[in-house]
Amino acid sequence: MADIFAVIADPTRRELLRLLLDRRPDGGESSVGELVTALGLSQPTVSKHLRVLRDAGLVHVREEGQHRFYSVDEEPLSEVSTWLAPFLGVVETAPQDARDLASLPPWTSPVPVPAPLRRAAENLPAAGDVGTSLGRAVAQAQSRILDPVKKRLGRADHP
């Protein structure tokens, strides 16, 4: 299992897995070309990452002529999810049904979650950092641009 963590530590490979998971309701396969287009990376780079995912048993490959089609193998991801469950702090006071639903990994959810919503939820912890950076940038712009103009016009804010 340690190998799986090393494999999914790479952000490009996580994005590849996410793209393949998003395709699951539509048949679950994506060609290398589709993945190259979606990621905006070169074909050799995407193929290298797909080979690492395949060697780790995280994806299946189907060859059709010179084309390769990839899909997610959910079994290793379920094992990782099961192993991580005790560390995620499932609330013990919740009704059993709620705990069961909360413990489902996203790739086994009975209701497909739209990709933009899943990405937003996964990136939500970073939203605070983005908000802080944005707030600082606005404050710096105000002190650098607006405050001198207000001062010249005699409209400086008085505390």
PDB file of N, CA and C in Angstrom, residues 16-31 70-72 114-115:
ATOM      1  N   LEU A  16      -5.124  12.762 -13.253  1.00  0.00           N
ATOM      2  CA  LEU A  16      -5.466  11.697 -14.202  1.00  0.00           C
ATOM      3  C   LEU A  16      -6.519  10.769 -13.610  1.00  0.00           C
ATOM      4  N   LEU A  17      -6.334  10.370 -12.361  1.00  0.00           N
ATOM      5  CA  LEU A  17      -7.325   9.513 -11.701  1.00  0.00           C
ATOM      6  C   LEU A  17      -8.674  10.220 -11.618  1.00  0.00           C
ATOM      7  N   ARG A  18      -8.661  11.500 -11.300  1.00  0.00           N
ATOM      8  CA  ARG A  18      -9.912  12.261 -11.208  1.00  0.00           C
ATOM      9  C   ARG A  18     -10.619  12.307 -12.568  1.00  0.00           C
ATOM     10  N   LEU A  19      -9.858  12.554 -13.624  1.00  0.00           N
ATOM     11  CA  LEU A  19     -10.449  12.582 -14.965  1.00  0.00           C
ATOM     12  C   LEU A  19     -11.053  11.228 -15.323  1.00  0.00           C
ATOM     13  N   LEU A  20     -10.345  10.161 -14.992  1.00  0.00           N
ATOM     14  CA  LEU A  20     -10.861   8.820 -15.290  1.00  0.00           C
ATOM     15  C   LEU A  20     -12.088   8.505 -14.439  1.00  0.00           C
ATOM     16  N   LEU A  21     -12.097   8.963 -13.199  1.00  0.00           N
ATOM     17  CA  LEU A  21     -13.282   8.767 -12.354  1.00  0.00           C
ATOM     18  C   LEU A  21     -14.477   9.531 -12.917  1.00  0.00           C
ATOM     19  N   ASP A  22     -14.226  10.718 -13.432  1.00  0.00           N
ATOM     20  CA  ASP A  22     -15.307  11.514 -14.027  1.00  0.00           C
ATOM     21  C   ASP A  22     -15.910  10.821 -15.241  1.00  0.00           C
ATOM     22  N   ARG A  23     -15.125  10.036 -15.938  1.00  0.00           N
ATOM     23  CA  ARG A  23     -15.595   9.332 -17.132  1.00  0.00           C
ATOM     24  C   ARG A  23     -16.370   8.064 -16.792  1.00  0.00           C
ATOM     25  N   ARG A  24     -16.284   7.608 -15.569  1.00  0.00           N
ATOM     26  CA  ARG A  24     -16.886   6.328 -15.175  1.00  0.00           C
ATOM     27  C   ARG A  24     -18.359   6.218 -15.535  1.00  0.00           C
ATOM     28  N   PRO A  25     -19.195   7.227 -15.306  1.00  0.00           N
ATOM     29  CA  PRO A  25     -20.609   7.078 -15.671  1.00  0.00           C
ATOM     30  C   PRO A  25     -20.828   6.945 -17.181  1.00  0.00           C
ATOM     31  N   ASP A  26     -19.879   7.435 -17.995  1.00  0.00           N
ATOM     32  CA  ASP A  26     -20.022   7.387 -19.451  1.00  0.00           C
ATOM     33  C   ASP A  26     -19.319   6.181 -20.065  1.00  0.00           C
ATOM     34  N   GLY A  27     -19.042   5.166 -19.316  1.00  0.00           N
ATOM     35  CA  GLY A  27     -18.344   4.002 -19.844  1.00  0.00           C
ATOM     36  C   GLY A  27     -16.974   3.832 -19.229  1.00  0.00           C
ATOM     37  N   GLY A  28     -16.472   4.881 -18.637  1.00  0.00           N
ATOM     38  CA  GLY A  28     -15.283   4.764 -17.826  1.00  0.00           C
ATOM     39  C   GLY A  28     -13.949   4.787 -18.513  1.00  0.00           C
ATOM     40  N   GLU A  29     -13.892   4.923 -19.820  1.00  0.00           N
ATOM     41  CA  GLU A  29     -12.601   4.894 -20.493  1.00  0.00           C
ATOM     42  C   GLU A  29     -12.285   6.247 -21.114  1.00  0.00           C
ATOM     43  N   SER A  30     -10.993   6.540 -21.149  1.00  0.00           N
ATOM     44  CA  SER A  30     -10.510   7.727 -21.849  1.00  0.00           C
ATOM     45  C   SER A  30      -9.279   7.327 -22.639  1.00  0.00           C
ATOM     46  N   SER A  31      -9.174   7.883 -23.826  1.00  0.00           N
ATOM     47  CA  SER A  31      -7.975   7.632 -24.624  1.00  0.00           C
ATOM     48  C   SER A  31      -6.851   8.534 -24.127  1.00  0.00           C
ATOM     49  N   TYR A  70      -7.850   4.002 -21.151  1.00  0.00           N
ATOM     50  CA  TYR A  70      -7.606   3.776 -19.730  1.00  0.00           C
ATOM     51  C   TYR A  70      -8.886   3.933 -18.922  1.00  0.00           C
ATOM     52  N   SER A  71      -8.963   3.140 -17.853  1.00  0.00           N
ATOM     53  CA  SER A  71     -10.068   3.236 -16.894  1.00  0.00           C
ATOM     54  C   SER A  71      -9.506   2.974 -15.501  1.00  0.00           C
ATOM     55  N   VAL A  72     -10.234   3.432 -14.494  1.00  0.00           N
ATOM     56  CA  VAL A  72      -9.795   3.287 -13.098  1.00  0.00           C
ATOM     57  C   VAL A  72     -10.081   1.877 -12.603  1.00  0.00           C
ATOM     58  N   PRO A 114     -21.005  15.884  -9.901  1.00  0.00           N
ATOM     59  CA  PRO A 114     -20.418  16.570 -11.059  1.00  0.00           C
ATOM     60  C   PRO A 114     -18.972  16.962 -10.781  1.00  0.00           C
ATOM     61  N   ALA A 115     -18.135  16.820 -11.789  1.00  0.00           N
ATOM     62  CA  ALA A 115     -16.705  17.080 -11.642  1.00  0.00           C
ATOM     63  C   ALA A 115     -16.403  18.467 -11.079  1.00  0.00           C
TER      64      ALA A 115
END
